[in-house]
Amino acid sequence: MDGSNSKKVLVIEDEAPMRDAIGDTLAQHGFTVLRCDNGKDGLDTALREHPDLLLLDIFMPKMDGLTMLETIRNDAWGHDVPVIILTNLNPDADKTIKTILDHKPAFYLIKSNVTLEAIVSKIKEVLNM
């Protein structure tokens, strides 16, 4: 696929095997993939590169995903960028639920309940592909 036409997805995930598996699968489907292993680098990369979608883990070093999501939503570009939260956390903590509702991720996926192909399908759905 021509890189100029491909959608850019930023994968922010601290677990290297998961980050690589998702990134490699997305690349095979023609996406341009950016990868970060912590929330601080993810935030910097997102604000610099303006990807079409963020795939965001919650528990990460340097800055957690919820803090990153709150920060990105305060940016003019980041206010409307689609975000899919991909995590091991079931959303039961009050702060987690409030943050998720306040900052409107497109979807919330539990890692143990979703396949790589399902992640790709959800990204394509969110991006109207």
GROMACS .gro file of N, CA and C in nm:
model
  387
    1MET      N    1   0.085  -0.118   0.000
    1MET     CA    2   0.000   0.000   0.000
    1MET      C    3   0.089   0.124   0.000
    2ASP      N    4   0.053   0.223  -0.075
    2ASP     CA    5   0.125   0.349  -0.082
    2ASP      C    6   0.118   0.417   0.053
    3GLY      N    7   0.234   0.451   0.109
    3GLY     CA    8   0.241   0.512   0.241
    3GLY      C    9   0.164   0.642   0.250
    4SER      N   10   0.152   0.716   0.140
    4SER     CA   11   0.084   0.845   0.146
    4SER      C   12  -0.066   0.829   0.168
    5ASN      N   13  -0.119   0.711   0.135
    5ASN     CA   14  -0.263   0.687   0.151
    5ASN      C   15  -0.295   0.613   0.280
    6SER      N   16  -0.194   0.559   0.346
    6SER     CA   17  -0.222   0.475   0.461
    6SER      C   18  -0.255   0.559   0.584
    7LYS      N   19  -0.339   0.504   0.667
    7LYS     CA   20  -0.375   0.568   0.792
    7LYS      C   21  -0.263   0.542   0.893
    8LYS      N   22  -0.237   0.643   0.974
    8LYS     CA   23  -0.130   0.637   1.074
    8LYS      C   24  -0.190   0.604   1.210
    9VAL      N   25  -0.140   0.496   1.270
    9VAL     CA   26  -0.187   0.453   1.402
    9VAL      C   27  -0.069   0.457   1.499
   10LEU      N   28  -0.091   0.519   1.613
   10LEU     CA   29   0.009   0.523   1.719
   10LEU      C   30  -0.028   0.419   1.825
   11VAL      N   31   0.059   0.321   1.844
   11VAL     CA   32   0.039   0.215   1.944
   11VAL      C   33   0.123   0.252   2.066
   12ILE      N   34   0.055   0.280   2.178
   12ILE     CA   35   0.122   0.315   2.302
   12ILE      C   36   0.100   0.200   2.400
   13GLU      N   37   0.202   0.119   2.417
   13GLU     CA   38   0.191  -0.007   2.491
   13GLU      C   39   0.328  -0.039   2.550
   14ASP      N   40   0.338  -0.060   2.681
   14ASP     CA   41   0.468  -0.084   2.744
   14ASP      C   42   0.516  -0.228   2.733
   15GLU      N   43   0.429  -0.322   2.703
   15GLU     CA   44   0.469  -0.462   2.688
   15GLU      C   45   0.516  -0.485   2.545
   16ALA      N   46   0.648  -0.504   2.528
   16ALA     CA   47   0.707  -0.515   2.394
   16ALA      C   48   0.643  -0.625   2.308
   17PRO      N   49   0.619  -0.747   2.360
   17PRO     CA   50   0.559  -0.849   2.273
   17PRO      C   51   0.421  -0.807   2.221
   18MET      N   52   0.340  -0.744   2.306
   18MET     CA   53   0.207  -0.699   2.265
   18MET      C   54   0.221  -0.583   2.165
   19ARG      N   55   0.308  -0.487   2.194
   19ARG     CA   56   0.329  -0.372   2.106
   19ARG      C   57   0.375  -0.419   1.968
   20ASP      N   58   0.469  -0.514   1.966
   20ASP     CA   59   0.521  -0.563   1.839
   20ASP      C   60   0.417  -0.643   1.762
   21ALA      N   61   0.342  -0.727   1.832
   21ALA     CA   62   0.239  -0.807   1.765
   21ALA      C   63   0.133  -0.718   1.701
   22ILE      N   64   0.087  -0.618   1.776
   22ILE     CA   65  -0.014  -0.526   1.723
   22ILE      C   66   0.044  -0.444   1.609
   23GLY      N   67   0.162  -0.388   1.631
   23GLY     CA   68   0.225  -0.304   1.529
   23GLY      C   69   0.251  -0.380   1.400
   24ASP      N   70   0.305  -0.502   1.412
   24ASP     CA   71   0.334  -0.581   1.294
   24ASP      C   72   0.206  -0.619   1.219
   25THR      N   73   0.101  -0.653   1.294
   25THR     CA   74  -0.027  -0.689   1.231
   25THR      C   75  -0.086  -0.568   1.158
   26LEU      N   76  -0.081  -0.452   1.221
   26LEU     CA   77  -0.133  -0.331   1.156
   26LEU      C   78  -0.053  -0.299   1.030
   27ALA      N   79   0.079  -0.312   1.036
   27ALA     CA   80   0.163  -0.286   0.920
   27ALA      C   81   0.128  -0.381   0.805
   28GLN      N   82   0.100  -0.508   0.838
   28GLN     CA   83   0.061  -0.605   0.735
   28GLN      C   84  -0.071  -0.566   0.668
   29HIS      N   85  -0.153  -0.491   0.740
   29HIS     CA   86  -0.280  -0.444   0.685
   29HIS      C   87  -0.267  -0.308   0.619
   30GLY      N   88  -0.144  -0.259   0.602
   30GLY     CA   89  -0.120  -0.137   0.527
   30GLY      C   90  -0.120  -0.009   0.608
   31PHE      N   91  -0.126  -0.020   0.740
   31PHE     CA   92  -0.122   0.101   0.823
   31PHE      C   93   0.022   0.147   0.840
   32THR      N   94   0.040   0.276   0.855
   32THR     CA   95   0.167   0.331   0.902
   32THR      C   96   0.161   0.324   1.054
   33VAL      N   97   0.259   0.260   1.115
   33VAL     CA   98   0.254   0.235   1.260
   33VAL      C   99   0.366   0.310   1.331
   34LEU      N  100   0.326   0.385   1.433
   34LEU     CA  101   0.420   0.447   1.525
   34LEU      C  102   0.407   0.372   1.657
   35ARG      N  103   0.519   0.353   1.727
   35ARG     CA  104   0.516   0.273   1.850
   35ARG      C  105   0.585   0.348   1.963
   36CYS      N  106   0.522   0.350   2.079
   36CYS     CA  107   0.582   0.408   2.199
   36CYS      C  108   0.561   0.313   2.315
   37ASP      N  109   0.657   0.313   2.409
   37ASP     CA  110   0.649   0.219   2.521
   37ASP      C  111   0.613   0.286   2.653
   38ASN      N  112   0.575   0.414   2.650
   38ASN     CA  113   0.527   0.480   2.771
   38ASN      C  114   0.439   0.599   2.734
   39GLY      N  115   0.362   0.645   2.830
   39GLY     CA  116   0.266   0.751   2.803
   39GLY      C  117   0.328   0.885   2.768
   40LYS      N  118   0.443   0.917   2.829
   40LYS     CA  119   0.508   1.046   2.801
   40LYS      C  120   0.555   1.050   2.656
   41ASP      N  121   0.625   0.946   2.610
   41ASP     CA  122   0.669   0.941   2.471
   41ASP      C  123   0.548   0.934   2.377
   42GLY      N  124   0.445   0.863   2.419
   42GLY     CA  125   0.323   0.854   2.339
   42GLY      C  126   0.259   0.989   2.320
   43LEU      N  127   0.251   1.066   2.426
   43LEU     CA  128   0.193   1.200   2.418
   43LEU      C  129   0.276   1.289   2.326
   44ASP      N  130   0.407   1.288   2.345
   44ASP     CA  131   0.495   1.370   2.260
   44ASP      C  132   0.482   1.331   2.113
   45THR      N  133   0.481   1.202   2.086
   45THR     CA  134   0.469   1.153   1.949
   45THR      C  135   0.334   1.189   1.889
   46ALA      N  136   0.227   1.172   1.966
   46ALA     CA  137   0.093   1.203   1.917
   46ALA      C  138   0.082   1.351   1.879
   47LEU      N  139   0.131   1.438   1.966
   47LEU     CA  140   0.119   1.582   1.940
   47LEU      C  141   0.208   1.626   1.824
   48ARG      N  142   0.318   1.555   1.801
   48ARG     CA  143   0.409   1.588   1.692
   48ARG      C  144   0.361   1.529   1.558
   49GLU      N  145   0.316   1.403   1.560
   49GLU     CA  146   0.286   1.329   1.437
   49GLU      C  147   0.138   1.334   1.394
   50HIS      N  148   0.049   1.367   1.487
   50HIS     CA  149  -0.095   1.371   1.459
   50HIS      C  150  -0.145   1.245   1.387
   51PRO      N  151  -0.130   1.128   1.452
   51PRO     CA  152  -0.180   1.006   1.389
   51PRO      C  153  -0.332   1.009   1.374
   52ASP      N  154  -0.383   0.919   1.289
   52ASP     CA  155  -0.528   0.912   1.265
   52ASP      C  156  -0.601   0.846   1.381
   53LEU      N  157  -0.528   0.766   1.461
   53LEU     CA  158  -0.590   0.695   1.572
   53LEU      C  159  -0.483   0.659   1.674
   54LEU      N  160  -0.523   0.660   1.802
   54LEU     CA  161  -0.434   0.615   1.910
   54LEU      C  162  -0.486   0.485   1.967
   55LEU      N  163  -0.399   0.387   1.982
   55LEU     CA  164  -0.431   0.263   2.051
   55LEU      C  165  -0.353   0.269   2.182
   56LEU      N  166  -0.424   0.282   2.293
   56LEU     CA  167  -0.365   0.327   2.418
   56LEU      C  168  -0.384   0.229   2.533
   57ASP      N  169  -0.272   0.187   2.592
   57ASP     CA  170  -0.277   0.107   2.715
   57ASP      C  171  -0.298   0.202   2.833
   58ILE      N  172  -0.347   0.152   2.945
   58ILE     CA  173  -0.369   0.237   3.062
   58ILE      C  174  -0.248   0.235   3.156
   59PHE      N  175  -0.202   0.115   3.196
   59PHE     CA  176  -0.092   0.107   3.291
   59PHE      C  177   0.041   0.107   3.219
   60MET      N  178   0.114   0.221   3.228
   60MET     CA  179   0.243   0.235   3.162
   60MET      C  180   0.336   0.321   3.248
   61PRO      N  181   0.466   0.310   3.223
   61PRO     CA  182   0.561   0.394   3.296
   61PRO      C  183   0.559   0.539   3.245
   62LYS      N  184   0.615   0.627   3.325
   62LYS     CA  185   0.634   0.771   3.298
   62LYS      C  186   0.504   0.850   3.297
   63MET      N  187   0.400   0.800   3.229
   63MET     CA  188   0.268   0.863   3.229
   63MET      C  189   0.166   0.755   3.196
   64ASP      N  190   0.065   0.739   3.280
   64ASP     CA  191  -0.034   0.635   3.251
   64ASP      C  192  -0.126   0.680   3.138
   65GLY      N  193  -0.196   0.584   3.081
   65GLY     CA  194  -0.281   0.611   2.966
   65GLY      C  195  -0.395   0.706   2.994
   66LEU      N  196  -0.451   0.702   3.114
   66LEU     CA  197  -0.563   0.793   3.145
   66LEU      C  198  -0.515   0.937   3.153
   67THR      N  199  -0.396   0.959   3.212
   67THR     CA  200  -0.340   1.094   3.217
   67THR      C  201  -0.309   1.142   3.076
   68MET      N  202  -0.255   1.052   2.994
   68MET     CA  203  -0.225   1.088   2.855
   68MET      C  204  -0.354   1.124   2.781
   69LEU      N  205  -0.458   1.045   2.801
   69LEU     CA  206  -0.586   1.072   2.735
   69LEU      C  207  -0.642   1.208   2.777
   70GLU      N  208  -0.638   1.237   2.906
   70GLU     CA  209  -0.685   1.367   2.955
   70GLU      C  210  -0.606   1.481   2.889
   71THR      N  211  -0.475   1.465   2.882
   71THR     CA  212  -0.389   1.569   2.826
   71THR      C  213  -0.415   1.587   2.677
   72ILE      N  214  -0.428   1.477   2.604
   72ILE     CA  215  -0.449   1.484   2.459
   72ILE      C  216  -0.583   1.551   2.427
   73ARG      N  217  -0.684   1.529   2.511
   73ARG     CA  218  -0.816   1.589   2.486
   73ARG      C  219  -0.816   1.740   2.509
   74ASN      N  220  -0.713   1.793   2.576
   74ASN     CA  221  -0.702   1.938   2.596
   74ASN      C  222  -0.631   2.007   2.480
   75ASP      N  223  -0.581   1.930   2.384
   75ASP     CA  224  -0.514   1.984   2.267
   75ASP      C  225  -0.617   2.002   2.154
   76ALA      N  226  -0.600   2.107   2.074
   76ALA     CA  227  -0.696   2.133   1.965
   76ALA      C  228  -0.705   2.015   1.869
   77TRP      N  229  -0.592   1.959   1.828
   77TRP     CA  230  -0.594   1.842   1.741
   77TRP      C  231  -0.645   1.721   1.818
   78GLY      N  232  -0.593   1.702   1.940
   78GLY     CA  233  -0.622   1.581   2.016
   78GLY      C  234  -0.764   1.571   2.069
   79HIS      N  235  -0.835   1.683   2.067
   79HIS     CA  236  -0.973   1.683   2.119
   79HIS      C  237  -1.060   1.580   2.049
   80ASP      N  238  -1.038   1.563   1.917
   80ASP     CA  239  -1.126   1.477   1.838
   80ASP      C  240  -1.061   1.351   1.783
   81VAL      N  241  -0.932   1.330   1.811
   81VAL     CA  242  -0.866   1.212   1.754
   81VAL      C  243  -0.929   1.086   1.814
   82PRO      N  244  -0.957   0.985   1.730
   82PRO     CA  245  -1.011   0.860   1.784
   82PRO      C  246  -0.908   0.790   1.873
   83VAL      N  247  -0.954   0.741   1.987
   83VAL     CA  248  -0.869   0.667   2.080
   83VAL      C  249  -0.938   0.535   2.113
   84ILE      N  250  -0.863   0.427   2.100
   84ILE     CA  251  -0.911   0.296   2.146
   84ILE      C  252  -0.823   0.258   2.264
   85ILE      N  253  -0.886   0.236   2.378
   85ILE     CA  254  -0.813   0.190   2.495
   85ILE      C  255  -0.804   0.039   2.488
   86LEU      N  256  -0.681  -0.012   2.501
   86LEU     CA  257  -0.656  -0.155   2.501
   86LEU      C  258  -0.580  -0.186   2.629
   87THR      N  259  -0.641  -0.260   2.718
   87THR     CA  260  -0.580  -0.279   2.850
   87THR      C  261  -0.616  -0.413   2.911
   88ASN      N  262  -0.546  -0.448   3.015
   88ASN     CA  263  -0.581  -0.566   3.095
   88ASN      C  264  -0.680  -0.530   3.205
   89LEU      N  265  -0.699  -0.401   3.227
   89LEU     CA  266  -0.782  -0.353   3.337
   89LEU      C  267  -0.930  -0.359   3.303
   90ASN      N  268  -1.007  -0.421   3.389
   90ASN     CA  269  -1.152  -0.411   3.376
   90ASN      C  270  -1.191  -0.276   3.437
   91PRO      N  271  -1.273  -0.197   3.368
   91PRO     CA  272  -1.302  -0.062   3.415
   91PRO      C  273  -1.400  -0.060   3.532
   92ASP      N  274  -1.347  -0.081   3.652
   92ASP     CA  275  -1.434  -0.082   3.768
   92ASP      C  276  -1.399   0.027   3.869
   93ALA      N  277  -1.279   0.079   3.862
   93ALA     CA  278  -1.240   0.184   3.955
   93ALA      C  279  -1.313   0.314   3.916
   94ASP      N  280  -1.360   0.386   4.017
   94ASP     CA  281  -1.437   0.509   3.991
   94ASP      C  282  -1.362   0.608   3.904
   95LYS      N  283  -1.235   0.632   3.935
   95LYS     CA  284  -1.157   0.729   3.858
   95LYS      C  285  -1.143   0.684   3.712
   96THR      N  286  -1.119   0.555   3.693
   96THR     CA  287  -1.105   0.502   3.557
   96THR      C  288  -1.232   0.524   3.477
   97ILE      N  289  -1.345   0.489   3.534
   97ILE     CA  290  -1.472   0.504   3.464
   97ILE      C  291  -1.500   0.651   3.435
   98LYS      N  292  -1.479   0.739   3.533
   98LYS     CA  293  -1.503   0.881   3.514
   98LYS      C  294  -1.413   0.937   3.403
   99THR      N  295  -1.286   0.902   3.405
   99THR     CA  296  -1.193   0.952   3.303
   99THR      C  297  -1.234   0.903   3.165
  100ILE      N  298  -1.269   0.776   3.157
  100ILE     CA  299  -1.310   0.720   3.027
  100ILE      C  300  -1.435   0.792   2.976
  101LEU      N  301  -1.533   0.812   3.061
  101LEU     CA  302  -1.656   0.879   3.018
  101LEU      C  303  -1.630   1.025   2.981
  102ASP      N  304  -1.547   1.093   3.059
  102ASP     CA  305  -1.519   1.234   3.034
  102ASP      C  306  -1.442   1.256   2.904
  103HIS      N  307  -1.358   1.160   2.864
  103HIS     CA  308  -1.268   1.183   2.753
  103HIS      C  309  -1.297   1.095   2.632
  104LYS      N  310  -1.407   1.029   2.632
  104LYS     CA  311  -1.467   0.963   2.518
  104LYS      C  312  -1.373   0.887   2.425
  105PRO      N  313  -1.312   0.778   2.474
  105PRO     CA  314  -1.242   0.694   2.377
  105PRO      C  315  -1.345   0.629   2.284
  106ALA      N  316  -1.303   0.596   2.165
  106ALA     CA  317  -1.395   0.534   2.069
  106ALA      C  318  -1.439   0.397   2.118
  107PHE      N  319  -1.345   0.321   2.174
  107PHE     CA  320  -1.377   0.188   2.224
  107PHE      C  321  -1.284   0.154   2.339
  108TYR      N  322  -1.325   0.056   2.416
  108TYR     CA  323  -1.248   0.007   2.530
  108TYR      C  324  -1.238  -0.143   2.512
  109LEU      N  325  -1.118  -0.193   2.485
  109LEU     CA  326  -1.099  -0.336   2.460
  109LEU      C  327  -1.013  -0.397   2.571
  110ILE      N  328  -1.051  -0.516   2.616
  110ILE     CA  329  -0.975  -0.590   2.716
  110ILE      C  330  -0.881  -0.686   2.641
  111LYS      N  331  -0.751  -0.673   2.666
  111LYS     CA  332  -0.650  -0.751   2.592
  111LYS      C  333  -0.682  -0.900   2.590
  112SER      N  334  -0.718  -0.955   2.704
  112SER     CA  335  -0.740  -1.099   2.713
  112SER      C  336  -0.864  -1.145   2.636
  113ASN      N  337  -0.950  -1.050   2.598
  113ASN     CA  338  -1.076  -1.086   2.532
  113ASN      C  339  -1.077  -1.054   2.383
  114VAL      N  340  -0.963  -1.010   2.326
  114VAL     CA  341  -0.966  -0.963   2.189
  114VAL      C  342  -0.847  -1.020   2.111
  115THR      N  343  -0.870  -1.053   1.983
  115THR     CA  344  -0.765  -1.104   1.896
  115THR      C  345  -0.702  -0.988   1.819
  116LEU      N  346  -0.585  -1.013   1.761
  116LEU     CA  347  -0.520  -0.911   1.678
  116LEU      C  348  -0.610  -0.871   1.562
  117GLU      N  349  -0.673  -0.969   1.500
  117GLU     CA  350  -0.761  -0.938   1.387
  117GLU      C  351  -0.881  -0.854   1.432
  118ALA      N  352  -0.931  -0.880   1.552
  118ALA     CA  353  -1.043  -0.800   1.604
  118ALA      C  354  -0.999  -0.656   1.629
  119ILE      N  355  -0.875  -0.638   1.673
  119ILE     CA  356  -0.822  -0.503   1.694
  119ILE      C  357  -0.815  -0.430   1.559
  120VAL      N  358  -0.763  -0.497   1.458
  120VAL     CA  359  -0.754  -0.437   1.324
  120VAL      C  360  -0.894  -0.402   1.273
  121SER      N  361  -0.988  -0.493   1.290
  121SER     CA  362  -1.126  -0.468   1.245
  121SER      C  363  -1.186  -0.345   1.317
  122LYS      N  364  -1.162  -0.334   1.447
  122LYS     CA  365  -1.215  -0.223   1.524
  122LYS      C  366  -1.151  -0.091   1.476
  123ILE      N  367  -1.021  -0.092   1.451
  123ILE     CA  368  -0.954   0.028   1.400
  123ILE      C  369  -1.012   0.068   1.266
  124LYS      N  370  -1.030  -0.028   1.177
  124LYS     CA  371  -1.088   0.003   1.044
  124LYS      C  372  -1.229   0.058   1.059
  125GLU      N  373  -1.305   0.002   1.152
  125GLU     CA  374  -1.442   0.051   1.177
  125GLU      C  375  -1.438   0.197   1.224
  126VAL      N  376  -1.354   0.224   1.322
  126VAL     CA  377  -1.345   0.360   1.379
  126VAL      C  378  -1.302   0.461   1.272
  127LEU      N  379  -1.210   0.418   1.183
  127LEU     CA  380  -1.159   0.508   1.079
  127LEU      C  381  -1.243   0.505   0.952
  128ASN      N  382  -1.356   0.437   0.956
  128ASN     CA  383  -1.446   0.427   0.839
  128ASN      C  384  -1.375   0.376   0.715
  129MET      N  385  -1.300   0.268   0.731
  129MET     CA  386  -1.226   0.210   0.619
  129MET      C  387  -1.300   0.089   0.565
   0.00000   0.00000   0.00000
